[in-house]
């Protein structure tokens, strides 16, 4: 019997449907002829906790640190024991095993660690699938490879998991124990990803709190021309006091000029007109969808993720949602072109958006070369019963369909016009936009972002009919919300200065992955490090104190970039995992030596931030004894979740 082990049930179903024969479902598996397809449920295994290596580690002590497992151990996740037993039983009857994890580093780890944990010693083939369409899966089944080719990728993923364990377990214990010495009651959790995310919010909060507004001044003038009126803005020269963004810091020059402008005669000295074509926005990755849904509907990142899972699993209306890709396979073009007109008729909004589509058009989103382990979110083609969807589900479904539907609309075409007026020896500029072809734009907004200018002719006279100085102030940055924090995690390179680190962070997934970003935010909220105030996210006093007490490198994203550089080299057999872990231990010992009760006490005493809300109902088990609760929290902190970091 050939046994195929897929990463998730949806992939297992797609594989079974592409095999010749009639699928027959059994407990935890699907049989098709002489092939049985089973699946993992995400990670079935997790890193063992410290006390699995030595019972004395049940007690948290600074003199135990760093804890370094040797040899490393995995243990079943509590909710995964049943499926692990299914795979164990099927392996005993198998003559050949096929690894069908996602074609990426974590997918390689997820299935292979199960195969090795269950001590399979026979041959293993590798099945690489990034498109769940039946023809694509059938082609992949005809191109099985030897899994040995992907051992370097497995070692890189395994090294990442072990490094995260070493980093999280040891620093969490160190800072929790130091916090106790400084009078803090509770776990202070530290992680390679969650702590830099918290650091982003803390630094933004401090930037807002320490912001000093600076006044600046702008001068506008209304110019009467042959066919209308144009409002233009003064461009003061370098002889005036300007800030680094060219804003005028002194009011007097603007006021003096404004007094001389009314009825002054000038001319249109420069006129630049350029036609622009803009392709439709791409279909969504999960993070891009979370950003747009937060902006449009104020949905939290977790709310969007949970809604997508319901649309995928319960309603089967969209494809696999935890994707970091914004492109679709070319083979999806024809099925979508066929299905979209029918499914859009189920909803008035979708029907309106569909009316201008040209389903012979092939947008730039259909590009096999840019499809990775997963493709972009897309409708499955199933006709929705909108009455069975909640309001949130309906809104998120419309967004997913809209961005795919946009690929069948024409480019947006505009004429961008920039005008420069000269009067009294000074320059005033205006800009406008003329819509030539609406294309995909009506699917996203019905308003003009830049109003058009009246017809203009270079050199024509222009008389000033009115002018005024406006007094303004610089404004602090906005606090983070779900949308902007997810976007910051996606584009974290903008928050670092080192060019090599910037490049690595651009090439990697930033902080977290599509599957984990919402969970990271929720974890920080549940642990009381972040507080949600309406739509804004702020760090709590505890969050501020934790960041202030840690060495600065532990609170910034550079470490993720440096890890990614070496993990990439390990995955290409250009680096050694033992050397990486050895260097990490040296770094870890340096960080542990910085754990200081005095610094912690000072951080706790001077921490800004807001008070955290009480723990959410259901996030922690109520316990009568305070000591018992403390022990449970420590054990939880001692077992960081697995999966993609």
Coordinates of C-alpha atoms in Angstrom, one line a residue:
X1 CA 0.0 0.0 0.0
X2 CA 1.3 3.5 -0.9
X3 CA 0.6 6.0 1.9
X4 CA 0.5 9.7 1.0
X5 CA 0.7 12.0 4.1
X6 CA -0.6 15.5 3.3
X7 CA -0.1 18.6 5.4
X8 CA -3.8 19.3 5.9
X9 CA -7.2 17.7 5.1
X10 CA -8.0 20.0 2.2
X11 CA -4.8 19.0 0.4
X12 CA -5.5 15.3 1.2
X13 CA -9.0 15.6 -0.4
X14 CA -7.5 17.3 -3.5
X15 CA -4.9 14.5 -3.9
X16 CA -7.6 11.8 -3.5
X17 CA -9.8 13.4 -6.0
X18 CA -6.9 13.5 -8.6
X19 CA -6.1 9.8 -8.2
X20 CA -7.7 7.3 -10.6
X21 CA -10.5 5.3 -8.9
X22 CA -13.3 5.9 -6.5
X23 CA -12.3 7.5 -3.2
X24 CA -13.5 5.7 -0.1
X25 CA -13.4 7.6 3.2
X26 CA -12.4 5.9 6.4
X27 CA -11.4 7.2 9.9
X28 CA -8.7 9.8 9.3
X29 CA -7.9 8.7 5.8
X30 CA -9.1 8.3 2.2
X31 CA -8.5 5.1 0.2
X32 CA -8.3 5.2 -3.6
X33 CA -7.3 1.8 -5.1
X34 CA -4.0 0.7 -3.6
X35 CA -3.2 4.3 -2.3
X36 CA -4.3 5.6 1.0
X37 CA -4.2 9.4 1.6
X38 CA -4.0 10.7 5.2
X39 CA -3.2 14.0 6.7
X40 CA -1.7 16.1 9.5
X41 CA -3.6 18.8 11.2
X42 CA -0.9 21.4 11.1
X43 CA 1.9 20.3 13.5
X44 CA 1.0 17.0 15.2
X45 CA 4.2 17.3 17.3
X46 CA 5.7 20.0 19.4
X47 CA 9.0 20.5 21.2
X48 CA 9.1 18.8 24.6
X49 CA 9.0 21.1 27.7
X50 CA 12.1 21.6 29.8
X51 CA 10.9 19.1 32.5
X52 CA 10.8 16.3 29.9
X53 CA 14.6 16.5 29.9
X54 CA 15.1 16.8 33.6
X55 CA 12.4 16.9 36.4
X56 CA 14.3 19.6 38.2
X57 CA 13.4 22.0 35.4
X58 CA 9.8 22.1 36.7
X59 CA 11.1 24.6 39.2
X60 CA 12.2 27.9 37.5
X61 CA 15.7 28.9 38.6
X62 CA 18.2 31.3 37.2
X63 CA 21.1 28.9 37.8
X64 CA 19.5 26.4 35.5
X65 CA 19.9 28.7 32.5
X66 CA 20.6 28.2 29.7
X67 CA 18.6 25.0 29.3
X68 CA 20.0 23.2 26.3
X69 CA 18.3 19.8 25.3
X70 CA 20.5 17.0 24.3
X71 CA 19.2 15.0 22.5
X72 CA 16.1 17.0 21.4
X73 CA 12.7 15.5 22.0
X74 CA 9.3 15.9 20.3
X75 CA 5.9 15.0 21.9
X76 CA 2.4 14.8 20.5
X77 CA 0.2 17.8 20.8
X78 CA -2.8 16.9 23.0
X79 CA -5.4 17.4 20.3
X80 CA -3.4 15.6 17.7
X81 CA -3.0 12.2 19.4
X82 CA -5.9 10.6 17.5
X83 CA -4.6 11.6 14.0
X84 CA -1.1 10.6 15.0
X85 CA -2.4 7.1 15.9
X86 CA -4.1 6.9 12.5
X87 CA -0.8 7.6 10.7
X88 CA 1.0 5.2 13.0
X89 CA -1.4 2.4 12.1
X90 CA -1.3 3.2 8.3
X91 CA 2.5 3.2 8.3
X92 CA 2.6 -0.3 9.6
X93 CA 0.8 -1.5 6.5
X94 CA 2.6 0.8 4.0
X95 CA 5.2 -0.3 1.5
X96 CA 6.0 3.3 0.3
X97 CA 5.4 6.7 1.9
X98 CA 4.9 9.9 0.0
X99 CA 5.6 13.2 1.8
X100 CA 2.9 15.8 0.7
X101 CA 3.7 18.8 2.9
X102 CA 3.6 22.2 1.5
X103 CA 6.5 23.0 -0.8
X104 CA 8.3 25.3 1.7
X105 CA 10.5 25.0 4.7
X106 CA 7.8 24.6 7.3
X107 CA 5.9 22.2 5.1
X108 CA 8.9 20.0 4.8
X109 CA 9.3 19.9 8.6
X110 CA 5.7 19.4 9.5
X111 CA 5.3 16.0 7.7
X112 CA 8.9 14.7 7.9
X113 CA 9.0 15.1 11.7
X114 CA 6.0 12.8 11.9
X115 CA 7.5 10.2 9.6
X116 CA 10.7 10.2 11.6
X117 CA 9.0 10.3 15.0
X118 CA 7.0 7.2 14.1
X119 CA 10.3 5.5 13.0
X120 CA 9.4 4.8 9.4
X121 CA 12.6 3.3 7.8
X122 CA 11.3 2.6 4.3
X123 CA 11.6 4.8 1.1
X124 CA 10.0 8.3 1.1
X125 CA 9.0 10.2 -2.0
X126 CA 8.2 13.9 -2.2
X127 CA 5.0 15.3 -3.7
X128 CA 5.1 19.1 -4.4
X129 CA 1.7 20.8 -4.9
X130 CA 1.0 24.5 -5.1
X131 CA -2.2 24.4 -7.1
X132 CA -5.2 22.4 -5.8
X133 CA -6.9 22.2 -9.3
X134 CA -7.4 18.6 -10.2
X135 CA -5.3 18.7 -13.4
X136 CA -2.4 20.4 -11.5
X137 CA -2.5 17.8 -8.7
X138 CA -2.6 14.9 -11.2
X139 CA 0.5 16.3 -13.0
X140 CA 2.3 16.7 -9.6
X141 CA 1.5 13.0 -8.8
X142 CA 3.3 12.0 -12.0
X143 CA 6.4 13.9 -10.9
X144 CA 7.3 12.4 -7.5
X145 CA 10.8 13.1 -6.3
X146 CA 13.1 11.5 -3.8
X147 CA 12.5 13.2 -0.4
X148 CA 16.3 12.9 0.3
X149 CA 16.7 15.9 -2.1
X150 CA 15.0 18.1 0.6
X151 CA 17.0 17.1 3.7
X152 CA 18.7 20.5 3.8
X153 CA 15.4 22.2 3.8
X154 CA 14.2 20.0 6.6
X155 CA 17.4 20.7 8.7
X156 CA 16.8 24.4 8.2
X157 CA 13.2 24.2 9.5
X158 CA 14.2 21.9 12.4
X159 CA 17.0 24.4 13.3
X160 CA 14.5 27.2 13.3
X161 CA 12.2 25.4 15.6
X162 CA 15.0 24.5 18.0
X163 CA 16.4 28.0 18.0
X164 CA 13.0 29.5 18.8
X165 CA 12.7 27.0 21.7
X166 CA 16.1 27.9 23.1
X167 CA 15.4 31.6 22.7
X168 CA 11.9 31.7 24.1
X169 CA 12.3 29.2 27.0
X170 CA 15.5 30.6 28.4
X171 CA 14.7 34.3 28.1
X172 CA 11.1 33.9 29.3
X173 CA 12.4 32.1 32.4
X174 CA 15.2 34.7 33.0
X175 CA 13.0 37.7 32.7
X176 CA 10.1 36.2 34.7
X177 CA 12.5 35.3 37.5
X178 CA 14.1 38.8 37.4
X179 CA 10.7 40.3 37.3
X180 CA 9.8 38.4 40.5
X181 CA 12.9 39.8 42.2
X182 CA 11.8 43.3 41.2
X183 CA 8.3 42.8 42.5
X184 CA 6.4 41.8 39.4
X185 CA 3.9 38.9 39.8
X186 CA 3.5 37.0 36.6
X187 CA 5.2 35.5 33.6
X188 CA 7.2 37.9 31.3
X189 CA 7.2 36.1 28.0
X190 CA 10.0 36.8 25.5
X191 CA 10.0 35.5 21.9
X192 CA 12.1 36.1 18.8
X193 CA 9.0 37.4 16.9
X194 CA 6.4 38.5 19.5
X195 CA 8.9 40.7 21.4
X196 CA 10.0 42.8 18.4
X197 CA 6.3 43.3 17.5
X198 CA 5.7 44.6 21.0
X199 CA 8.8 46.7 20.5
X200 CA 7.3 48.3 17.4
X201 CA 4.2 49.3 19.4
X202 CA 6.1 50.6 22.5
X203 CA 8.4 52.8 20.3
X204 CA 5.4 54.2 18.5
X205 CA 3.7 54.9 21.8
X206 CA 6.8 56.7 23.1
X207 CA 7.1 58.6 19.8
X208 CA 3.5 59.9 20.3
X209 CA 3.9 60.6 24.0
X210 CA 7.2 62.5 23.5
X211 CA 6.0 64.4 20.4
X212 CA 6.3 68.2 20.4
X213 CA 4.1 69.8 17.8
X214 CA 5.9 72.4 15.6
X215 CA 3.9 75.1 13.8
X216 CA 4.3 75.6 10.1
X217 CA 2.4 77.7 7.6
X218 CA 1.1 77.3 4.1
X219 CA -0.1 79.9 1.6
X220 CA -2.6 79.3 -1.1
X221 CA -3.9 81.5 -3.9
X222 CA -6.8 81.2 -6.2
X223 CA -5.9 81.9 -9.9
X224 CA -8.5 83.0 -12.4
X225 CA -7.7 81.6 -15.8
X226 CA -9.6 81.6 -19.2
X227 CA -11.8 78.6 -18.4
X228 CA -12.1 78.6 -14.7
X229 CA -10.3 78.9 -11.4
X230 CA -7.3 77.0 -9.9
X231 CA -6.2 76.9 -6.3
X232 CA -2.4 76.6 -6.1
X233 CA 0.1 76.5 -3.3
X234 CA 3.2 78.6 -2.7
X235 CA 6.6 76.9 -3.0
X236 CA 8.9 79.0 -0.7
X237 CA 12.5 79.1 -1.7
X238 CA 15.5 78.1 0.4
X239 CA 16.1 81.6 1.6
X240 CA 13.1 81.1 3.9
X241 CA 13.2 78.9 7.1
X242 CA 12.1 75.4 6.0
X243 CA 12.1 72.0 7.8
X244 CA 13.4 68.8 6.2
X245 CA 10.1 68.3 4.4
X246 CA 10.1 71.8 2.9
X247 CA 7.5 73.3 5.3
X248 CA 7.6 77.0 6.1
X249 CA 8.4 77.5 9.7
X250 CA 8.0 81.3 9.9
X251 CA 4.6 83.0 9.2
X252 CA 5.9 86.5 8.3
X253 CA 7.1 85.7 4.7
X254 CA 3.8 84.0 3.9
X255 CA 1.7 86.9 5.4
X256 CA 3.7 89.5 3.6
X257 CA 3.3 87.8 0.3
X258 CA -0.4 87.1 0.9
X259 CA -1.0 90.8 1.5
X260 CA 0.4 91.6 -2.0
X261 CA -1.3 88.8 -4.0
X262 CA -5.0 89.9 -4.5
X263 CA -5.5 91.1 -8.1
X264 CA -1.8 90.5 -8.9
X265 CA -1.3 89.4 -12.5
X266 CA 0.7 86.3 -13.2
X267 CA 0.9 83.6 -15.8
X268 CA 0.8 79.8 -16.2
X269 CA 4.6 79.2 -16.7
X270 CA 4.7 75.4 -16.7
X271 CA 2.2 72.7 -17.6
X272 CA 2.9 69.0 -17.5
X273 CA 0.4 66.4 -18.7
X274 CA 1.0 62.7 -18.4
X275 CA -1.2 59.8 -19.2
X276 CA -1.0 56.9 -16.7
X277 CA -2.2 53.3 -16.8
X278 CA -2.6 51.4 -13.6
X279 CA -3.2 47.7 -13.4
X280 CA -5.8 46.3 -11.0
X281 CA -4.8 45.6 -7.4
X282 CA -3.7 41.9 -7.1
X283 CA -5.8 39.2 -5.4
X284 CA -5.3 39.0 -1.7
X285 CA -2.8 37.3 0.5
X286 CA -4.1 36.8 4.0
X287 CA -2.2 39.7 5.4
X288 CA -3.2 42.0 2.6
X289 CA -6.9 41.0 3.2
X290 CA -6.5 41.7 6.9
X291 CA -5.1 45.1 6.2
X292 CA -8.0 46.1 3.9
X293 CA -10.7 44.6 6.0
X294 CA -9.4 46.5 9.1
X295 CA -9.3 49.7 7.2
X296 CA -12.7 49.3 5.5
X297 CA -14.7 47.5 8.3
X298 CA -12.5 47.9 11.4
X299 CA -12.3 44.1 11.7
X300 CA -9.4 42.7 13.8
X301 CA -6.8 40.5 12.2
X302 CA -8.0 37.5 14.1
X303 CA -11.6 38.2 13.1
X304 CA -10.6 38.2 9.5
X305 CA -8.6 35.0 9.9
X306 CA -11.4 33.2 11.6
X307 CA -13.9 34.4 9.0
X308 CA -11.7 33.2 6.2
X309 CA -11.4 29.8 7.9
X310 CA -15.2 29.6 8.0
X311 CA -15.5 30.6 4.4
X312 CA -12.9 28.0 3.5
X313 CA -13.9 25.0 5.7
X314 CA -17.6 25.4 6.5
X315 CA -18.9 27.2 3.4
X316 CA -16.2 26.1 0.9
X317 CA -16.5 29.4 -0.9
X318 CA -12.9 30.5 -0.9
X319 CA -9.5 28.7 -1.4
X320 CA -6.9 28.1 1.3
X321 CA -6.7 31.4 3.2
X322 CA -3.3 31.3 5.0
X323 CA -1.4 32.2 1.9
X324 CA 1.4 34.8 1.5
X325 CA 1.0 34.9 -2.3
X326 CA -0.9 37.4 -4.4
X327 CA -0.8 35.6 -7.7
X328 CA -2.9 32.8 -9.3
X329 CA -1.9 29.9 -11.5
X330 CA -2.7 30.4 -15.2
X331 CA -4.8 27.2 -15.1
X332 CA -7.2 29.1 -12.8
X333 CA -8.1 31.7 -15.4
X334 CA -10.6 29.7 -17.4
X335 CA -12.5 28.2 -14.4
X336 CA -12.7 31.6 -12.8
X337 CA -13.9 33.2 -16.0
X338 CA -16.6 30.6 -16.2
X339 CA -17.7 30.7 -12.6
X340 CA -17.5 34.4 -11.7
X341 CA -20.6 35.5 -13.8
X342 CA -22.8 32.8 -12.1
X343 CA -21.6 33.3 -8.5
X344 CA -21.8 37.1 -8.8
X345 CA -25.5 36.9 -9.5
X346 CA -26.1 35.7 -6.0
X347 CA -25.4 39.2 -4.6
X348 CA -26.4 42.6 -5.8
X349 CA -23.0 44.2 -5.0
X350 CA -21.1 41.5 -6.8
X351 CA -23.5 41.6 -9.8
X352 CA -22.8 45.3 -10.1
X353 CA -19.0 44.8 -10.0
X354 CA -19.3 41.9 -12.5
X355 CA -21.2 44.0 -15.1
X356 CA -18.1 45.7 -16.6
X357 CA -15.9 42.6 -16.6
X358 CA -14.3 41.1 -19.8
X359 CA -13.7 37.5 -19.1
X360 CA -11.4 37.0 -22.1
X361 CA -9.0 39.4 -20.4
X362 CA -6.0 37.8 -18.6
X363 CA -4.7 40.1 -15.8
X364 CA -1.1 40.1 -14.5
X365 CA -2.2 38.1 -11.5
X366 CA -2.3 34.9 -13.5
X367 CA 1.4 34.1 -13.4
X368 CA 2.8 30.6 -12.6
X369 CA 6.3 31.9 -12.0
X370 CA 5.1 34.0 -9.0
X371 CA 3.0 31.3 -7.3
X372 CA 4.8 29.7 -4.3
X373 CA 3.7 27.1 -1.8
X374 CA 0.1 28.6 -2.1
X375 CA -1.7 30.8 -4.5
X376 CA -3.7 33.9 -3.7
X377 CA -7.1 33.8 -2.1
X378 CA -9.9 33.2 -4.6
X379 CA -13.5 32.1 -4.8
X380 CA -13.8 28.3 -5.4
X381 CA -16.6 28.9 -7.9
X382 CA -19.4 27.6 -5.6
X383 CA -22.5 29.8 -5.8
X384 CA -23.0 31.3 -2.4
X385 CA -26.2 31.4 -0.4
X386 CA -25.7 34.9 1.0
X387 CA -28.5 34.5 3.4
X388 CA -26.5 31.8 5.2
X389 CA -23.5 34.1 5.7
X390 CA -23.0 36.4 8.6
X391 CA -22.5 40.1 7.8
X392 CA -18.8 39.7 8.5
X393 CA -18.5 36.6 6.3
X394 CA -20.4 38.3 3.5
X395 CA -18.2 41.4 3.6
X396 CA -15.0 39.4 3.6
X397 CA -16.2 37.1 0.8
X398 CA -17.1 40.2 -1.3
X399 CA -13.5 41.5 -0.8
X400 CA -12.0 38.2 -1.9
X401 CA -14.2 38.0 -5.0
X402 CA -13.7 41.7 -5.8
X403 CA -9.9 41.5 -6.1
X404 CA -10.1 38.5 -8.3
X405 CA -12.9 40.1 -10.4
X406 CA -10.7 43.1 -10.9
X407 CA -8.3 41.1 -12.9
X408 CA -11.0 40.9 -15.6
X409 CA -11.4 44.7 -15.8
X410 CA -9.5 47.2 -17.9
X411 CA -6.6 49.2 -16.5
X412 CA -7.4 52.5 -14.8
X413 CA -6.3 55.3 -17.2
X414 CA -5.9 58.9 -16.0
X415 CA -4.3 62.1 -17.2
X416 CA -2.2 63.6 -14.4
X417 CA -1.7 67.3 -14.8
X418 CA 0.7 69.5 -12.9
X419 CA 0.6 73.3 -13.3
X420 CA 3.0 76.0 -12.1
X421 CA 2.0 79.6 -11.8
X422 CA 4.4 82.5 -11.5
X423 CA 3.3 85.8 -9.9
X424 CA 5.3 88.5 -8.1
X425 CA 8.4 86.4 -8.8
X426 CA 7.1 83.5 -6.7
X427 CA 6.0 80.0 -7.8
X428 CA 2.6 78.4 -7.0
X429 CA 1.8 74.8 -8.0
X430 CA -1.4 72.9 -8.5
X431 CA -2.2 69.3 -9.6
X432 CA -5.2 67.5 -10.9
X433 CA -6.3 64.2 -12.4
X434 CA -8.7 63.6 -15.3
X435 CA -10.3 60.2 -15.6
X436 CA -10.0 58.7 -19.0
X437 CA -11.0 55.0 -18.5
X438 CA -12.5 54.0 -15.1
X439 CA -11.5 50.3 -15.6
X440 CA -11.4 48.5 -12.3
X441 CA -11.6 51.7 -10.1
X442 CA -15.4 51.6 -9.5
X443 CA -15.0 48.2 -7.7
X444 CA -12.9 50.0 -5.1
X445 CA -14.2 53.6 -4.8
X446 CA -16.7 55.9 -6.5
X447 CA -15.0 59.1 -5.5
X448 CA -12.2 61.0 -7.4
X449 CA -9.1 61.2 -5.2
X450 CA -7.7 64.2 -7.1
X451 CA -10.3 66.6 -8.6
X452 CA -9.6 67.7 -12.2
X453 CA -8.3 71.1 -13.2
X454 CA -10.1 73.3 -15.8
X455 CA -8.6 73.3 -19.3
X456 CA -5.3 75.1 -19.2
X457 CA -2.8 76.5 -21.7
X458 CA 0.8 77.1 -21.1
X459 CA 1.7 80.8 -21.0
X460 CA -1.9 82.0 -20.4
X461 CA -2.5 84.9 -18.0
X462 CA -3.7 84.2 -14.5
X463 CA -4.9 86.7 -12.0
X464 CA -5.0 86.1 -8.2
X465 CA -8.6 86.5 -6.9
X466 CA -7.9 85.4 -3.3
X467 CA -5.1 84.3 -1.1
X468 CA -4.8 83.1 2.5
X469 CA -2.2 81.9 5.0
X470 CA -3.2 78.7 6.9
X471 CA -1.5 78.0 10.2
X472 CA -0.9 74.3 10.9
X473 CA 1.0 72.1 13.2
X474 CA 3.0 69.0 12.7
X475 CA 1.2 65.9 14.0
X476 CA 2.4 62.8 15.8
X477 CA 2.3 59.5 14.0
X478 CA -1.0 57.6 14.4
X479 CA -1.1 54.8 17.0
X480 CA -0.9 51.3 15.5
X481 CA -4.2 49.5 14.8
X482 CA -4.7 46.0 13.4
X483 CA -4.3 47.1 9.8
X484 CA -1.1 49.2 10.3
X485 CA 0.5 46.7 12.7
X486 CA 0.0 43.8 10.3
X487 CA 1.4 46.0 7.5
X488 CA 4.4 46.9 9.7
X489 CA 5.0 43.2 10.3
X490 CA 4.8 42.6 6.6
X491 CA 7.1 45.5 5.8
X492 CA 9.3 45.6 8.9
X493 CA 12.4 46.4 6.8
X494 CA 11.4 50.1 6.9
X495 CA 12.1 50.1 10.6
X496 CA 15.7 49.1 10.4
X497 CA 18.7 51.1 9.1
X498 CA 21.3 48.4 8.1
X499 CA 21.0 47.9 4.3
X500 CA 21.9 44.2 4.4
X501 CA 19.3 43.6 7.1
X502 CA 16.8 45.6 5.1
X503 CA 17.3 43.5 2.1
X504 CA 17.0 40.2 4.0
X505 CA 13.8 41.4 5.6
X506 CA 12.3 42.4 2.3
X507 CA 13.2 38.9 0.8
X508 CA 11.8 37.0 3.8
X509 CA 8.3 37.1 5.3
X510 CA 9.1 40.0 7.7
X511 CA 7.9 39.4 11.2
X512 CA 5.7 36.4 11.5
X513 CA 3.9 34.7 8.6
X514 CA 0.4 34.8 7.1
X515 CA -0.6 32.0 9.5
X516 CA 0.8 33.6 12.7
X517 CA 0.5 37.4 12.5
X518 CA -3.1 37.6 13.8
X519 CA -2.2 35.1 16.5
X520 CA 0.9 37.1 17.6
X521 CA -1.3 40.2 18.1
X522 CA -3.9 38.2 20.0
X523 CA -1.2 36.6 22.2
X524 CA 0.2 40.0 23.1
X525 CA -3.4 41.1 24.0
X526 CA -4.1 38.0 26.0
X527 CA -0.8 38.3 27.9
X528 CA -1.6 41.9 28.8
X529 CA 1.3 43.5 26.8
X530 CA -1.0 45.2 24.3
X531 CA -4.4 46.9 25.0
X532 CA -7.0 47.6 22.3
X533 CA -8.6 51.1 22.8
X534 CA -11.4 51.2 20.2
X535 CA -9.4 50.6 17.0
X536 CA -6.0 51.5 18.3
X537 CA -3.4 49.2 19.8
X538 CA -1.3 50.5 22.6
X539 CA 1.3 48.9 24.8
X540 CA 0.4 48.4 28.5
X541 CA 2.6 49.4 31.4
X542 CA 3.8 45.8 31.6
X543 CA 4.6 45.8 27.9
X544 CA 6.6 49.1 28.2
X545 CA 8.4 47.8 31.2
X546 CA 9.4 44.5 29.5
X547 CA 10.8 46.3 26.4
X548 CA 12.7 48.8 28.6
X549 CA 14.2 46.0 30.7
X550 CA 15.4 43.9 27.8
X551 CA 18.7 44.5 25.8
X552 CA 17.8 46.6 22.8
X553 CA 18.7 43.9 20.2
X554 CA 16.1 41.6 21.7
X555 CA 13.3 44.2 21.0
X556 CA 14.1 44.8 17.3
X557 CA 13.5 42.9 14.1
X558 CA 17.2 42.6 13.0
X559 CA 17.6 39.2 14.8
X560 CA 14.9 37.7 12.5
X561 CA 16.8 38.9 9.4
X562 CA 20.1 37.5 10.7
X563 CA 18.5 34.2 11.5
X564 CA 16.9 34.1 8.0
X565 CA 20.2 34.7 6.3
X566 CA 21.7 31.7 8.0
X567 CA 18.7 29.5 7.8
X568 CA 18.5 30.2 4.0
X569 CA 22.2 29.1 3.8
X570 CA 21.4 25.9 5.8
X571 CA 18.5 25.1 3.4
X572 CA 20.9 25.4 0.5
X573 CA 23.6 23.3 2.3
X574 CA 25.9 26.3 2.5
X575 CA 25.9 26.5 6.3
X576 CA 25.9 24.1 9.3
X577 CA 23.0 23.9 11.7
X578 CA 25.3 23.1 14.6
X579 CA 27.4 26.2 13.9
X580 CA 24.2 28.3 13.9
X581 CA 22.9 26.9 17.2
X582 CA 26.4 27.2 18.7
X583 CA 26.4 30.9 17.8
X584 CA 22.9 31.3 19.1
X585 CA 24.0 29.9 22.5
X586 CA 26.8 32.4 22.7
X587 CA 24.3 35.2 21.9
X588 CA 21.9 33.7 24.4
X589 CA 24.4 33.7 27.2
X590 CA 25.2 37.3 26.5
X591 CA 21.5 38.2 26.7
X592 CA 21.0 36.2 29.9
X593 CA 23.8 38.0 31.6
X594 CA 21.9 41.3 31.0
X595 CA 18.9 40.1 33.1
X596 CA 19.1 42.5 36.0
X597 CA 16.6 43.0 38.8
X598 CA 17.7 46.6 39.3
X599 CA 17.1 47.5 35.7
X600 CA 13.8 45.6 35.8
X601 CA 12.8 47.5 39.0
X602 CA 13.6 50.8 37.3
X603 CA 11.7 49.8 34.1
X604 CA 8.6 48.8 36.1
X605 CA 8.7 52.0 38.1
X606 CA 9.0 54.4 35.2
X607 CA 6.9 52.5 32.6
X608 CA 4.4 54.5 30.7
X609 CA 1.6 52.9 28.8
X610 CA -2.0 52.1 29.7
X611 CA -3.4 49.6 32.2
X612 CA -4.2 46.3 30.7
X613 CA -7.8 45.0 30.8
X614 CA -8.5 41.9 33.0
X615 CA -7.8 38.6 31.2
X616 CA -10.4 37.7 28.7
X617 CA -12.9 35.1 29.7
X618 CA -11.7 31.8 28.7
X619 CA -8.1 32.7 28.1
X620 CA -6.9 31.3 31.4
X621 CA -8.4 28.7 33.7
X622 CA -9.7 30.2 37.0
X623 CA -7.9 28.7 39.9
X624 CA -8.4 29.3 43.6
X625 CA -4.8 29.1 44.7
X626 CA -2.6 32.0 43.6
X627 CA 0.5 29.7 43.6
X628 CA -1.2 27.1 41.5
X629 CA -2.1 29.8 38.9
X630 CA 1.5 31.0 38.9
X631 CA 2.8 27.5 38.3
X632 CA 0.4 27.0 35.4
X633 CA 1.4 30.2 33.8
X634 CA 5.1 29.3 34.0
X635 CA 4.5 25.9 32.4
X636 CA 2.6 27.5 29.6
X637 CA 5.4 30.0 29.0
X638 CA 7.8 27.1 29.1
X639 CA 6.1 25.5 26.1
X640 CA 5.9 28.1 23.2
X641 CA 3.7 27.1 20.4
X642 CA 5.2 25.4 17.3
X643 CA 4.4 26.1 13.7
X644 CA 5.6 28.9 11.5
X645 CA 7.3 31.7 13.6

